[in-house]
GROMACS .gro file of C-alpha atoms in nm:
model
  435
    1UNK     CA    1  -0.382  -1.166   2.398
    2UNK     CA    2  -0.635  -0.885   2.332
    3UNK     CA    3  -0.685  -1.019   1.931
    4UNK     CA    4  -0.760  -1.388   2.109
    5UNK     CA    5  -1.035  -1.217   2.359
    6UNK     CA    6  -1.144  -1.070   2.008
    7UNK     CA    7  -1.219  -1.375   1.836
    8UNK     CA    8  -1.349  -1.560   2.093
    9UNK     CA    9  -1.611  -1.251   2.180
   10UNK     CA   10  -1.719  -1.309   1.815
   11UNK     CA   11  -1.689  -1.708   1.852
   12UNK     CA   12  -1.919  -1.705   2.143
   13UNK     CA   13  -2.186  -1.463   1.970
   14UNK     CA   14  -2.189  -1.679   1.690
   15UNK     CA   15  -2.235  -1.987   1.867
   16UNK     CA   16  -2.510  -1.775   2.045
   17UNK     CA   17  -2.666  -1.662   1.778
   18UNK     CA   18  -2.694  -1.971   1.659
   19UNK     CA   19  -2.827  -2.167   1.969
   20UNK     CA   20  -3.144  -1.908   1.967
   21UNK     CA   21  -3.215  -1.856   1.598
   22UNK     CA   22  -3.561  -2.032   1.473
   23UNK     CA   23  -3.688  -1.887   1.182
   24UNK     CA   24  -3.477  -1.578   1.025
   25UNK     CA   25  -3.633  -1.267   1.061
   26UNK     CA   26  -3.770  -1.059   0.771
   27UNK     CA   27  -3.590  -0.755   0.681
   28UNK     CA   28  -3.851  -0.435   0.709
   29UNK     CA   29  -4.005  -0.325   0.419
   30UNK     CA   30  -4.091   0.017   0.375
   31UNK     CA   31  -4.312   0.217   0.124
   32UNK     CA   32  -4.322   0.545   0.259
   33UNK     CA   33  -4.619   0.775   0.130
   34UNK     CA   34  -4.454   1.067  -0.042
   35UNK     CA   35  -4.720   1.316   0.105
   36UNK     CA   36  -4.655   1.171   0.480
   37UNK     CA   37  -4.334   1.338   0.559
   38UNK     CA   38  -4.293   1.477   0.896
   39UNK     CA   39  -4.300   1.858   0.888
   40UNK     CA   40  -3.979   1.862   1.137
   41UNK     CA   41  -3.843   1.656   1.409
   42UNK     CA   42  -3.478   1.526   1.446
   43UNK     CA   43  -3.265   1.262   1.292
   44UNK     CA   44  -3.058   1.092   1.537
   45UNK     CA   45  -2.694   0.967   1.291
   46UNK     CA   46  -2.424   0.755   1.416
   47UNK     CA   47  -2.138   0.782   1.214
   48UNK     CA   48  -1.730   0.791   1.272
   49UNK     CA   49  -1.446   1.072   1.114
   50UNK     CA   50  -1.555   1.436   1.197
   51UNK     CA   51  -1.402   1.565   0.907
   52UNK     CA   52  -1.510   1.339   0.653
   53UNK     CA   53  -1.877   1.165   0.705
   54UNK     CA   54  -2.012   1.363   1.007
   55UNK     CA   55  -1.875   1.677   0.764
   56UNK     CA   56  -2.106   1.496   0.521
   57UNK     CA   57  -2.391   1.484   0.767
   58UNK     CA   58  -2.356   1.817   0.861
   59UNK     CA   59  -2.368   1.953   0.529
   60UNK     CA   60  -2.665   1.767   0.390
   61UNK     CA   61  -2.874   1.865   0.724
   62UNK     CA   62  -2.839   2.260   0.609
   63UNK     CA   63  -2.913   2.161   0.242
   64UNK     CA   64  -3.214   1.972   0.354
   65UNK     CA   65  -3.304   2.219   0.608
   66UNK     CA   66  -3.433   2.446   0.314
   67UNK     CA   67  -3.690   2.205   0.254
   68UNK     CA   68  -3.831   2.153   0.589
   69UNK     CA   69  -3.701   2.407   0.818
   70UNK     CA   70  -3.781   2.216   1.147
   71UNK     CA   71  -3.549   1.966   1.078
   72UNK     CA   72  -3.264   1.922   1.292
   73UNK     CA   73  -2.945   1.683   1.313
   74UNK     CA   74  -2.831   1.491   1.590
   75UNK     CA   75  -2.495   1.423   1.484
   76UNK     CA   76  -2.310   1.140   1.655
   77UNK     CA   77  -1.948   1.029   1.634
   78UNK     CA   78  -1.922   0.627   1.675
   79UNK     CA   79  -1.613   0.437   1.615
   80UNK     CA   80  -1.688   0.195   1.332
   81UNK     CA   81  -1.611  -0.084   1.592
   82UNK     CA   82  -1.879   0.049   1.789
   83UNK     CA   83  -2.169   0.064   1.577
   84UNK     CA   84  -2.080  -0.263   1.473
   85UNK     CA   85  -2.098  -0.407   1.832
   86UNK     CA   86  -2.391  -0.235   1.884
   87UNK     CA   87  -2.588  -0.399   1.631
   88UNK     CA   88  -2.471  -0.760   1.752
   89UNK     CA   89  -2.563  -0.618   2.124
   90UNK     CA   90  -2.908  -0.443   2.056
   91UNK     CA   91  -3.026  -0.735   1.806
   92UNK     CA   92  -2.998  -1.023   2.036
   93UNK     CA   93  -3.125  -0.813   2.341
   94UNK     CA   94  -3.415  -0.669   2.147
   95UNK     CA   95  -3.350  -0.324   2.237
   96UNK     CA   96  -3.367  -0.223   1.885
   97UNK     CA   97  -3.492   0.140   2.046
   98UNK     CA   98  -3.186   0.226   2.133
   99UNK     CA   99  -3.074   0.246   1.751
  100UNK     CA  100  -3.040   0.564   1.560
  101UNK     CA  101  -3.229   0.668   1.269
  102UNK     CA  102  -2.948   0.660   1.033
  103UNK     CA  103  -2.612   0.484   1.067
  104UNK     CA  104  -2.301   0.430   0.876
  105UNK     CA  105  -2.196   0.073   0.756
  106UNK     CA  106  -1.888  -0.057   0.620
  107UNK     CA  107  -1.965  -0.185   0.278
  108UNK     CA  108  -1.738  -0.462   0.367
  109UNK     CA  109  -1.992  -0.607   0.665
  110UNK     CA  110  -2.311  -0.439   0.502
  111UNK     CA  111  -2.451  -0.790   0.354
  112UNK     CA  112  -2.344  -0.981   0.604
  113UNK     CA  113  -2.554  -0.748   0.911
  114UNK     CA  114  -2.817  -0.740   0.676
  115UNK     CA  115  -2.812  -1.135   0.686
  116UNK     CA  116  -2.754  -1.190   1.027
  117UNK     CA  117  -2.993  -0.932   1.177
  118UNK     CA  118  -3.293  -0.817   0.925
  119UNK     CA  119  -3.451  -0.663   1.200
  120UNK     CA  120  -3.208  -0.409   1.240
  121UNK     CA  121  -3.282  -0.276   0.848
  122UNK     CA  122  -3.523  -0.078   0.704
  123UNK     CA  123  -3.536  -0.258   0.287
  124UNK     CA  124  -3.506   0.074   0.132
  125UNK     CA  125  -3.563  -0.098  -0.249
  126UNK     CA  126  -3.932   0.062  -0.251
  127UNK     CA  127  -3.845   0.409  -0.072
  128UNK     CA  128  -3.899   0.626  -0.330
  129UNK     CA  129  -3.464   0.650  -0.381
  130UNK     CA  130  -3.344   0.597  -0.683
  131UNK     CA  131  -3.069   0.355  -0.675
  132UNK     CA  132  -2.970   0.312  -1.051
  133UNK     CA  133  -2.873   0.608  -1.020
  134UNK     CA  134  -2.548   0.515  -0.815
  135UNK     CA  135  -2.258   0.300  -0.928
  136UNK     CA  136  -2.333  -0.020  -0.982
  137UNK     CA  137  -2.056  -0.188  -0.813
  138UNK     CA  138  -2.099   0.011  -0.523
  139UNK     CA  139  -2.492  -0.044  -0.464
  140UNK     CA  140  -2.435  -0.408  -0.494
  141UNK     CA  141  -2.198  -0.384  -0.180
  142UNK     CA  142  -2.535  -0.310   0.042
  143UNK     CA  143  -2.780  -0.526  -0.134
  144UNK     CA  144  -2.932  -0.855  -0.018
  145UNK     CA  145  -3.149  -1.089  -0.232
  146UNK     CA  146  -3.175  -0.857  -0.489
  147UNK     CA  147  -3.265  -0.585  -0.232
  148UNK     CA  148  -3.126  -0.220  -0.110
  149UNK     CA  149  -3.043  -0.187   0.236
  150UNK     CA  150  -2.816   0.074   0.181
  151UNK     CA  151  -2.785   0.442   0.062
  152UNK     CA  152  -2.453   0.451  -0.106
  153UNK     CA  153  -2.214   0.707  -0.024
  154UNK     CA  154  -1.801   0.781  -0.057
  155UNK     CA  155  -1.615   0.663  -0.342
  156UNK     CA  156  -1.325   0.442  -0.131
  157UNK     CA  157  -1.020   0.451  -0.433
  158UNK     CA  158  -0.682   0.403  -0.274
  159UNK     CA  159  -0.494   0.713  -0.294
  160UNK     CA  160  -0.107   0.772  -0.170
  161UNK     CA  161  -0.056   1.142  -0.051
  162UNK     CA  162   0.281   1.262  -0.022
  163UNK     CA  163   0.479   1.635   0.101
  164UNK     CA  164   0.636   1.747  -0.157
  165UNK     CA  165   0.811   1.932   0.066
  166UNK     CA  166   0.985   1.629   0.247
  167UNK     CA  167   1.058   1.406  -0.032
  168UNK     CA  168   1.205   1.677  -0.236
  169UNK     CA  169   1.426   1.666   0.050
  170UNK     CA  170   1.545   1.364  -0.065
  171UNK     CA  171   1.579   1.455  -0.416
  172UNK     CA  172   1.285   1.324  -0.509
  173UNK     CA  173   0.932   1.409  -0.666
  174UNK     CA  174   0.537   1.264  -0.728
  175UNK     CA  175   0.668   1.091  -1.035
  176UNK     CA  176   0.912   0.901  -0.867
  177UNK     CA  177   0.689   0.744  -0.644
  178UNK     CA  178   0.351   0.717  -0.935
  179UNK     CA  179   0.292   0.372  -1.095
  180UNK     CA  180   0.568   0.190  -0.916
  181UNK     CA  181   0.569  -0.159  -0.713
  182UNK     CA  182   0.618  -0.182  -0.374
  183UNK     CA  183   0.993  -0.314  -0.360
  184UNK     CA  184   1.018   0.048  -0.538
  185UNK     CA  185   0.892   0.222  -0.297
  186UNK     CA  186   1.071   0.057  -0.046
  187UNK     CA  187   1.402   0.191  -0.183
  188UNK     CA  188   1.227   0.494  -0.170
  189UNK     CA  189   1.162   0.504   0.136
  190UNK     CA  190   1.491   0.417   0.276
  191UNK     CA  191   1.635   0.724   0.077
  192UNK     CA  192   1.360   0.944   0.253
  193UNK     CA  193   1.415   0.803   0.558
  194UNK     CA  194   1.767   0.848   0.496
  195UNK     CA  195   1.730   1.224   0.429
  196UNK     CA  196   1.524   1.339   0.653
  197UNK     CA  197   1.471   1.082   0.952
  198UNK     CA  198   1.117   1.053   0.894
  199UNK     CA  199   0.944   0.736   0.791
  200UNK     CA  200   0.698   0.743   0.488
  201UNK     CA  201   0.403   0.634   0.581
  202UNK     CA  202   0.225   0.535   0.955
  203UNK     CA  203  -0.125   0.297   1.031
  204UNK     CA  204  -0.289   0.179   1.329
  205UNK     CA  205  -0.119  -0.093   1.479
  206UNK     CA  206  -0.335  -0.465   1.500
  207UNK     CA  207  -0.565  -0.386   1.125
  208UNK     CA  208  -0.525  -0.546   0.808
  209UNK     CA  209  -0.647  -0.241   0.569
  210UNK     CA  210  -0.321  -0.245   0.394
  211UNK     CA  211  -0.339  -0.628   0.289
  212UNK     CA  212  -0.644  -0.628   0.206
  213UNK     CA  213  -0.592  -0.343  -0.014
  214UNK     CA  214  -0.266  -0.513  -0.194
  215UNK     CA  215  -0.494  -0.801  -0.226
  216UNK     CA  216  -0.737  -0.590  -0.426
  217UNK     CA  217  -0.494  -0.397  -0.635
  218UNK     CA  218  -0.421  -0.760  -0.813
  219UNK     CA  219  -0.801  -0.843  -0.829
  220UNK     CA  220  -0.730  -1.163  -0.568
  221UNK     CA  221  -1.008  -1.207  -0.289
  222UNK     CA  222  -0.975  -1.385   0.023
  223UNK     CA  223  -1.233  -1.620  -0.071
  224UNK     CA  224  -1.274  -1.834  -0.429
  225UNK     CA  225  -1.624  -1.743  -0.641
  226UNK     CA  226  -1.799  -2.047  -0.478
  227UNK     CA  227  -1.762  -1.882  -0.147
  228UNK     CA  228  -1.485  -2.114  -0.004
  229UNK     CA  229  -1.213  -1.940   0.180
  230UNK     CA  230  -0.892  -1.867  -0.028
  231UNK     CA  231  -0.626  -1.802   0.223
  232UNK     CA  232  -0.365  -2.077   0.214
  233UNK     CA  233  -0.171  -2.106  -0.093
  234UNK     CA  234  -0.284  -1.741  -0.202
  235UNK     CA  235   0.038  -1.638  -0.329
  236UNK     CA  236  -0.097  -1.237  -0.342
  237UNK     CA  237  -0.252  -1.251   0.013
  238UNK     CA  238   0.120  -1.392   0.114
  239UNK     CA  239   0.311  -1.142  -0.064
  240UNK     CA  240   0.107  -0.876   0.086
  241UNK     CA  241   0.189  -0.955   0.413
  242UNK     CA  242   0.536  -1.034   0.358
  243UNK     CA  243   0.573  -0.661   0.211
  244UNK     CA  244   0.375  -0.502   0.533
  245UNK     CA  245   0.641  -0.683   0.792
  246UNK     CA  246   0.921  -0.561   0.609
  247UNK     CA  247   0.747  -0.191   0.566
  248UNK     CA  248   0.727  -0.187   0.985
  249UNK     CA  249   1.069  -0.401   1.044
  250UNK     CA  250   1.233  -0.145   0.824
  251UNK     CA  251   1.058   0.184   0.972
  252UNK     CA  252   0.930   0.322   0.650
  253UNK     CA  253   0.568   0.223   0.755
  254UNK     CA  254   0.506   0.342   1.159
  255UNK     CA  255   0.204   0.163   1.326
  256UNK     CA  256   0.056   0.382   1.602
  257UNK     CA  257  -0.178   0.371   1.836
  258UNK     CA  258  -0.520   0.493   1.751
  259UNK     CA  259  -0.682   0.640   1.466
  260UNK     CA  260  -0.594   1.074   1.658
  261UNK     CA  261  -0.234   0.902   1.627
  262UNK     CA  262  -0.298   0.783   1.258
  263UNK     CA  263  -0.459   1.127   1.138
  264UNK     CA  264  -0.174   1.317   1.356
  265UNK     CA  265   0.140   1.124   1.202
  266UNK     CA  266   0.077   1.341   0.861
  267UNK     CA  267  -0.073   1.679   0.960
  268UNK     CA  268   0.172   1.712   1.276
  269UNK     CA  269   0.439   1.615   0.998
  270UNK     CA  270   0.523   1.334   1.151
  271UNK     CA  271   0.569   1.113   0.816
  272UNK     CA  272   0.622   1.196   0.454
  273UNK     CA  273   0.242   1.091   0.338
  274UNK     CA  274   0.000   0.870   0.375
  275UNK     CA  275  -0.191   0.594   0.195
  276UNK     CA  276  -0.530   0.509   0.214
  277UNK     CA  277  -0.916   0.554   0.079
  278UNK     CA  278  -0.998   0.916  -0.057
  279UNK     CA  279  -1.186   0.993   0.202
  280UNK     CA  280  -0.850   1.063   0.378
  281UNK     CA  281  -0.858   1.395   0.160
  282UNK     CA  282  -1.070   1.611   0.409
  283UNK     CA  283  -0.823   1.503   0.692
  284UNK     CA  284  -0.499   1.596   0.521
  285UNK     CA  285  -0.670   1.960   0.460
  286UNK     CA  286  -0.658   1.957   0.844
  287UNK     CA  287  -0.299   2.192   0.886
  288UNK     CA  288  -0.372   2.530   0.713
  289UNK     CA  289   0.017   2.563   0.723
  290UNK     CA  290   0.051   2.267   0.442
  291UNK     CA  291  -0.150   2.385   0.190
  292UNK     CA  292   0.053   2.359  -0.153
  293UNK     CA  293   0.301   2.061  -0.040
  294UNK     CA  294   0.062   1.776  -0.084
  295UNK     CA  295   0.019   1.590  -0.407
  296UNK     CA  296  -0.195   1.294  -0.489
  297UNK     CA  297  -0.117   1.001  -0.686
  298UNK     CA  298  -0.174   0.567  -0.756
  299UNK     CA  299  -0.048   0.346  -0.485
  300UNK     CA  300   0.225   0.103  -0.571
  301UNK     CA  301   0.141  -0.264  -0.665
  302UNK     CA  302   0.275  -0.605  -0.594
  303UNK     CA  303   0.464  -0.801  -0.863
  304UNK     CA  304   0.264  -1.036  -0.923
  305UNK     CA  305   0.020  -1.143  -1.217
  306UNK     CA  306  -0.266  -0.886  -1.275
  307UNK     CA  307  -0.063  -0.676  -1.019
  308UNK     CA  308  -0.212  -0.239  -1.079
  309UNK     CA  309  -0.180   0.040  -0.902
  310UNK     CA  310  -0.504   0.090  -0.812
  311UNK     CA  311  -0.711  -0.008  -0.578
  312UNK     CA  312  -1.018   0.059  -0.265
  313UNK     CA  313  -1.017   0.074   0.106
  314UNK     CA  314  -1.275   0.148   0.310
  315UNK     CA  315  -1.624   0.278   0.151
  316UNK     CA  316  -1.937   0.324   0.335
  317UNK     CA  317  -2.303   0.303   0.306
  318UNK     CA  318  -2.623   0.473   0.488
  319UNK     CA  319  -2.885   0.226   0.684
  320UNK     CA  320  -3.208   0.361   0.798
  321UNK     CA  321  -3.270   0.150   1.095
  322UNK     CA  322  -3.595  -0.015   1.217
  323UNK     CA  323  -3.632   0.237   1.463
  324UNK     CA  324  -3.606   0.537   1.265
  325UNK     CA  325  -3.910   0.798   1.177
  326UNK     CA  326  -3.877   0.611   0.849
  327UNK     CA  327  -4.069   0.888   0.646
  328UNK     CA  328  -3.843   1.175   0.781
  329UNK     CA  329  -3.530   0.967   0.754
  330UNK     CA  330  -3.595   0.829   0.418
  331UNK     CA  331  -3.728   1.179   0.252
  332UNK     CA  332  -3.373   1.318   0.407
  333UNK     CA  333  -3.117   1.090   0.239
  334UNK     CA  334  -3.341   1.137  -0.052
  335UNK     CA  335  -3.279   1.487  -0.097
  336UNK     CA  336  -2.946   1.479  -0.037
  337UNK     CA  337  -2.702   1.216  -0.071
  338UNK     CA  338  -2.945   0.993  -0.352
  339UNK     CA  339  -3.030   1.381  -0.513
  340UNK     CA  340  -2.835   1.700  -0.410
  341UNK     CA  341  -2.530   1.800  -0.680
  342UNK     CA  342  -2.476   2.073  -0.433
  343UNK     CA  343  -2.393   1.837  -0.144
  344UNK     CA  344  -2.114   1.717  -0.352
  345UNK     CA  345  -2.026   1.974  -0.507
  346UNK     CA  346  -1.947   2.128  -0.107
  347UNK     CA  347  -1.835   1.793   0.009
  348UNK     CA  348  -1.572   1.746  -0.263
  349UNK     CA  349  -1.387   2.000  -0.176
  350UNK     CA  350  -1.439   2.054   0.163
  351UNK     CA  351  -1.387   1.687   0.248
  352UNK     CA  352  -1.237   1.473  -0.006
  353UNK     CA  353  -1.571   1.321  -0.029
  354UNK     CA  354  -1.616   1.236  -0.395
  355UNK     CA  355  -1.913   1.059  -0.469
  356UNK     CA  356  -2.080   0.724  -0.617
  357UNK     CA  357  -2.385   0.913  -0.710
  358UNK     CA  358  -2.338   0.943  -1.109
  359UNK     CA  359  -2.496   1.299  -1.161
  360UNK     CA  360  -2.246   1.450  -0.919
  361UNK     CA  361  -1.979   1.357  -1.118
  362UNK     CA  362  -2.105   1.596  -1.450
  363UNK     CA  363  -2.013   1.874  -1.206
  364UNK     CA  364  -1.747   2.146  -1.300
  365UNK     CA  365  -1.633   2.138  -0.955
  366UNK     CA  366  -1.507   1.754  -1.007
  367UNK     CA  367  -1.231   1.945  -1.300
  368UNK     CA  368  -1.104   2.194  -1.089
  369UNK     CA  369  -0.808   2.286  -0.950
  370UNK     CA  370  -0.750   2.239  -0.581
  371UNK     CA  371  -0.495   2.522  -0.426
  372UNK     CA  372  -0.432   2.260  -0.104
  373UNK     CA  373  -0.273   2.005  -0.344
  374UNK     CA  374  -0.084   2.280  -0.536
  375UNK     CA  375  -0.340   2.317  -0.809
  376UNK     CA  376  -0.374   1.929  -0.875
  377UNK     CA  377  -0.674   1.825  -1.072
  378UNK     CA  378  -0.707   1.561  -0.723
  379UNK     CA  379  -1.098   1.475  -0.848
  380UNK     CA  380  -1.025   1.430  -1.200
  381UNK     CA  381  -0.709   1.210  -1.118
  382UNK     CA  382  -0.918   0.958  -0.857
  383UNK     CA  383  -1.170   0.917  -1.092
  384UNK     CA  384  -0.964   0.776  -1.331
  385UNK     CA  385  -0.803   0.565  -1.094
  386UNK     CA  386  -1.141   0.415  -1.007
  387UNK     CA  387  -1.169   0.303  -1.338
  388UNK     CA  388  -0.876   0.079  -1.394
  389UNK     CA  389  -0.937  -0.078  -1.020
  390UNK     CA  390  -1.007  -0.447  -1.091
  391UNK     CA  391  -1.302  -0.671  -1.034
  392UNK     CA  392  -1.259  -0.797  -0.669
  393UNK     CA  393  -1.493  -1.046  -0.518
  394UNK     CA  394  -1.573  -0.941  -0.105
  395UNK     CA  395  -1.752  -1.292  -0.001
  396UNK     CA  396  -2.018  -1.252   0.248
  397UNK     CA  397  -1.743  -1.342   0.511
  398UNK     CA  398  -1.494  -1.127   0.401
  399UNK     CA  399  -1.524  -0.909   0.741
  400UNK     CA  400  -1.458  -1.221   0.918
  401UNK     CA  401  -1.151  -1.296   0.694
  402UNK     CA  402  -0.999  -0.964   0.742
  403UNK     CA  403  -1.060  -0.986   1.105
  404UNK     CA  404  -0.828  -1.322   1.138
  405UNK     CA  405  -0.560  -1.151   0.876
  406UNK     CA  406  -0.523  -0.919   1.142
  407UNK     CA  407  -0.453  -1.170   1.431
  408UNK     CA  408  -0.208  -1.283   1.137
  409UNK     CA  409  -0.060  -1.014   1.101
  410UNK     CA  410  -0.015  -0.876   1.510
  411UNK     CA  411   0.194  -1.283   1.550
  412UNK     CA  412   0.375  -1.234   1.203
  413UNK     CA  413   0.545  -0.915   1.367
  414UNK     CA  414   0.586  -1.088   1.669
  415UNK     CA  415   0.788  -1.353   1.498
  416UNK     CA  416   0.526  -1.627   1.411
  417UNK     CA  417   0.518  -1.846   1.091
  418UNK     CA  418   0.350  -1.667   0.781
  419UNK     CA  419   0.258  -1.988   0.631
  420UNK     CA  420   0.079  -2.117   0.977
  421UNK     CA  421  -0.082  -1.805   1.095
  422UNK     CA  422  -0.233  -1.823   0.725
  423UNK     CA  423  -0.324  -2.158   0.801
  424UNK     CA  424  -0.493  -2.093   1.119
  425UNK     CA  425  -0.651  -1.772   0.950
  426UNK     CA  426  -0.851  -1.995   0.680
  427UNK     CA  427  -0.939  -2.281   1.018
  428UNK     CA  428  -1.095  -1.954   1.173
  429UNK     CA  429  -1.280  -1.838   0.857
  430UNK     CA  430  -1.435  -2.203   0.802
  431UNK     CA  431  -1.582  -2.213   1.150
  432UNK     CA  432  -1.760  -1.895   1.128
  433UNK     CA  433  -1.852  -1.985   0.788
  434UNK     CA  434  -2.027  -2.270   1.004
  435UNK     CA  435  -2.219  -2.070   1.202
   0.00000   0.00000   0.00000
């Protein structure tokens, strides 16, 4: 019931936001004069994750508070969900005061908030940032028309963490669980489970991270390069949820409750790992007490055609909103997340945060040794496994699509059809794709 109240909320805003659009707005330009920087002031920044992007925030505001003192940081946590809403809400209201200076963006639904509310974004292509100096692919997540909306930040490569400490209970180690598919590690995980009671892995219950993730790993979008939706007969989308119900119906995967629950299953040793973006890193490091029985490696992949074991989730990207002080706001990010080798350099370690900004990675911190993961060269490792992750296509309405995957997913569990709930995913897409 509460997934149907979810897409009709977004039905009804669509069909809203449609009734009272004329002519699209503009997206604000801005061409800040170097030499007008605000001596002080504060930066208001909505983000979500203490330990991993307000971590980030918090950092850069010290490093940047060497170059104008007065600065200060008003550091907000937001669910994801939240901000989200809030730019829907505050657009169509025109209360575009009540935005932050800064906020934090899915790449995922970058383009399409961009497209849907220009007002909300400051076009950052004539700031004074230089973006060629971030990954490609990952700048092209926040860019519309052949402009930057977006200041890139975390590097989102799929990692699986595991306890050493547990598995080995099992008789197993890392290598038994690196560069296998997932009907692998489902034996696997019935031998851990076996062993020590404890299931492998946990997510929040009602998302559809992990499929879209599998999806990925093979290089197979939810949507075909003309933009059309590619849900029914997508043999990888289908075998990606057909692996997920048989994770949770088997009790190697746990879904919980909230994302506490989520970063609680592994550091109150509540599963055997986890899998997910690297960002998870700086929340692993949470338990002093495990420092030494983590290890890092590749995820497993589906058996299927261009199948790997590599892949992204998540990955976010900095707006500067409308109502920021543009100059202050703008001069920050530019001195620290699109310039600061330190900020990485502290970040990497300290959060998991490894970065798209290319200079960072020419650091000697990104070859080191990390004591937490038992002297694992973690940074060295995920940036190789960036580079064999294949090409994957989003779509503009790829947020949409994930959103009716999970509605997909919540009736699968609950006994539904795959190949009809896959149907009615792709009926759902095309009528937003209406809109």
């Amino acid at each position: 019931m509460k997934k149907l109240i979810v897409l009709i909320l977004v039905i009804a805003i669509s069909m809203l936001l449609s009734a009272c659009a004329n002519e699209p707005d503009t997206p604000v330009a801005v061409e800040p004069d170097p030499d007008a920087i605000a001596a002080g002031g504060t930066i208001t920044v909505w983000s979500w994750d203490p330990a991993f992007n307000l971590r980030a925030m918090t950092e850069a505001a010290a490093i940047y508070q060497r170059i104008n003192p007065a600065f200060e940081l008003n550091n907000v946590e937001v669910p994801w969900e939240d901000i989200d809403m809030q730019i829907t809400t505050f657009a169509v209201a025109g209360t575009l005061d009540l935005l932050p200076d800064i906020m934090l963006v899915q790449d995922q639904a970058f383009q399409l908030n961009v497209m849907n509310f220009p007002e909300v974004f400051l076009d950052l292509t004539d700031s004074g940032i230089n973006f060629n100096d971030f990954a490609t692919a990952k700048t092209s997540l926040s860019m519309v028309d052949g402009r930057n909306f977006g200041v890139p930040f975390d590097n989102g490569v799929t990692i699986m963490g595991l306890r050493t400490d547990i598995i080995g209970e099992a008789g197993l180690t890392v290598d038994d669980f690196t560069s296998i598919t997932w009907g692998r590690f489902i034996e696997l995980g019935h031998e851990v489970l076996a062993a020590t009671g404890m299931p492998m892995v946990a997510t929040t219950a009602g998302g559809a991270d992990w499929i879209d993730y599998m999806s990925k790993s093979a290089g197979v979008s939810m949507f075909n390069p003309d933009g059309t939706p590619n849900i029914v007969g997508n043999a990888v989308l289908r075998q990606a949820l057909e692996i997920y119900v048989e994770l949770v119906r088997t009790g190697i995967l746990i879904e919980v409750d909230s994302w506490d629950a989520y970063i609680g299953s592994f550091v109150n040793d509540v599963v055997a790992g986890t899998i997910a973006g690297c960002w998870i890193l700086g929340s692993i490091q949470q338990n002093p007490a495990h420092e030494g029985l983590w290890a890092v490696t590749n995820i497993p992949r589906l058996d299927v055609p261009g199948g790997t074991n590599y892949s992204s989730w998540g990955g976010s990207s900095w707006a500067v909103t409308s109502n920021a002080n543009a100059p202050l706001a703008i001069d920050f990010l530019k001195n620290t997340f699109a310039g600061s080798v330190e900020l990485y350099d502290i970040l990497l370690p300290a959060a998991g945060a490894l970065a798209t900004w290319i200079p960072a990675a020419d650091s000697p911190v990104y070859q080191e040794e990390h004591p937490f993961f038992a002297g694992q060269r973690v940074a060295a490792d995920i940036i190789s496994f960036s580079a064999n992750i294949p090409t994957f296509y989003f779509g503009v309405f790829h947020y949409e699509a994930i959103s009716a995957i999970e509605v997909a997913v919540t009736n699968i569990l609950g006994g539904s059809d795959i190949d009809a709930e896959l149907q009615a995913a792709q009926e759902f897409v095309e009528f937003q794709m209406q809109g």
